[in-house]
XYZ file of C-alpha atoms in Angstrom:
163
model
C -7.522 39.913 7.662
C -6.747 40.269 3.935
C -3.186 39.163 4.582
C -4.340 36.013 6.370
C -6.708 35.025 3.555
C -4.056 35.590 0.903
C -1.582 33.539 2.891
C -3.899 30.542 3.406
C -5.111 30.289 -0.179
C -1.798 29.050 -1.687
C -1.411 26.442 1.074
C -4.923 25.149 0.408
C -4.277 25.087 -3.343
C -1.057 23.108 -2.898
C -2.764 20.561 -0.615
C -5.408 19.894 -3.265
C -2.908 19.122 -6.036
C -1.166 16.166 -4.379
C -1.406 13.251 -6.789
C 1.931 11.489 -6.366
C 3.817 10.430 -3.264
C 7.301 11.523 -4.301
C 9.186 12.637 -1.182
C 11.038 9.421 -0.370
C 13.235 7.044 -2.397
C 10.134 5.771 -4.206
C 7.314 7.211 -6.281
C 3.700 6.116 -5.865
C 0.767 7.708 -7.698
C -2.140 8.502 -5.388
C -5.591 7.360 -6.542
C -8.081 10.186 -6.957
C -9.933 10.884 -3.710
C -7.427 8.982 -1.545
C -5.507 10.756 1.213
C -2.101 10.304 2.779
C -2.508 9.133 6.371
C -1.031 11.461 8.971
C 2.413 10.373 10.147
C 3.569 9.123 6.739
C 7.285 8.312 6.824
C 9.663 6.716 4.334
C 9.553 3.342 6.153
C 5.788 3.235 6.673
C 3.279 5.282 4.722
C -0.417 4.657 4.154
C -2.932 5.986 1.664
C -6.586 5.856 2.726
C -9.535 5.402 0.382
C -12.641 7.509 0.799
C -15.637 5.811 2.418
C -17.580 3.561 0.034
C -20.833 4.793 1.624
C -21.757 6.991 4.628
C -21.925 4.051 7.069
C -18.670 2.458 5.853
C -16.558 1.526 8.893
C -13.599 0.036 6.997
C -11.363 2.302 4.943
C -9.558 0.415 2.230
C -5.907 1.363 2.235
C -2.617 1.071 0.436
C 0.465 0.821 2.610
C 4.153 1.096 1.707
C 6.641 -0.518 4.075
C 10.389 -0.178 3.569
C 12.835 -2.253 5.609
C 16.295 -3.715 5.427
C 16.350 -6.927 3.396
C 17.731 -10.007 5.188
C 20.754 -9.797 2.835
C 21.768 -7.857 -0.255
C 19.640 -8.958 -3.229
C 17.961 -11.587 -1.045
C 15.699 -13.821 -3.170
C 12.207 -12.373 -2.920
C 10.628 -15.842 -3.012
C 12.313 -16.683 0.294
C 10.762 -13.579 1.847
C 7.335 -14.463 0.438
C 7.751 -17.935 1.991
C 8.496 -16.269 5.337
C 5.401 -14.048 5.018
C 3.181 -16.985 4.074
C 4.318 -18.763 7.253
C 3.952 -15.677 9.478
C 0.602 -14.278 8.295
C -1.576 -17.113 9.711
C -0.441 -16.048 13.194
C -2.068 -12.604 12.762
C -4.941 -13.350 10.360
C -7.726 -15.738 11.331
C -8.683 -18.184 8.555
C -5.659 -17.158 6.460
C -5.814 -18.538 2.921
C -3.557 -17.807 -0.060
C -5.587 -17.096 -3.199
C -2.732 -16.367 -5.601
C 1.041 -16.197 -5.575
C 3.267 -15.124 -8.440
C 6.959 -14.420 -9.055
C 7.638 -11.316 -11.136
C 10.780 -10.057 -12.904
C 13.415 -7.951 -11.095
C 13.253 -9.816 -7.767
C 9.558 -9.002 -7.255
C 6.611 -11.191 -6.319
C 3.062 -10.812 -5.084
C 0.716 -12.650 -2.788
C -3.075 -12.332 -2.648
C -4.643 -13.729 0.500
C -7.808 -13.546 2.558
C -8.872 -13.944 6.168
C -10.380 -12.129 9.127
C -8.630 -9.341 11.001
C -10.154 -6.845 13.432
C -13.589 -8.422 12.845
C -13.485 -7.662 9.095
C -13.317 -10.313 6.380
C -10.527 -8.916 4.235
C -8.519 -9.619 1.114
C -5.011 -8.293 0.639
C -2.605 -8.009 -2.246
C 1.002 -7.647 -1.181
C 3.702 -6.824 -3.704
C 7.233 -7.583 -2.507
C 10.319 -6.063 -4.119
C 13.860 -6.554 -2.912
C 16.431 -4.284 -4.496
C 19.926 -4.167 -3.113
C 19.687 -4.055 0.654
C 16.081 -2.823 0.830
C 12.767 -4.618 0.999
C 9.683 -2.789 -0.276
C 6.225 -4.154 0.513
C 3.092 -2.592 -0.970
C -0.095 -3.826 0.662
C -3.599 -3.175 -0.621
C -6.123 -3.992 2.139
C -9.811 -4.277 1.280
C -12.980 -5.814 2.578
C -13.262 -9.091 0.675
C -16.592 -8.066 -0.849
C -14.871 -4.998 -2.357
C -11.586 -6.579 -3.488
C -12.388 -7.102 -7.184
C -13.660 -3.550 -7.528
C -10.565 -2.103 -5.860
C -8.051 -4.298 -7.667
C -9.536 -3.292 -11.033
C -9.243 0.386 -10.133
C -6.158 0.431 -7.905
C -4.081 -2.394 -9.381
C -2.458 0.000 -11.836
C -1.266 2.168 -8.922
C 0.518 -0.843 -7.430
C 2.112 -1.500 -10.829
C 3.180 2.157 -11.119
C 5.246 2.065 -7.901
C 8.842 2.902 -8.872
C 12.129 3.514 -7.138
C 14.195 6.621 -7.641
C 17.742 6.109 -8.874
């Protein structure tokens, strides 16, 4: 029994120290209290927020999607245009709140609407580098968006690619 306890302790200690997602070709700091959703892969990985209160049925989340870009160094604005045309087909009452082009072939889109019976607000950051498209999506209940963006916005900004 002593052997088993000694063996499990280091595994538990390692699991508690995760604070950066760093096993793929990108690095993303993990907000305190958030967890990596089971099944995380390089192309699709989600971080889940803790419940806001005991009866909370919507877990805010931060998702990283990696895909092939339509072409090498494809203009990110064209991809944002595509997204803005596609999203109304999957989000009821879709409305763009803010859209901005950023340096280094990046852009972001903040939008709102209803999905899965929740009124939500999203911030999607798009980054096309070489032949890859990276999309970071923060999904929140609309009533919680300002709180989350103030606290989690810096984690979106801290997303970096490995060389």
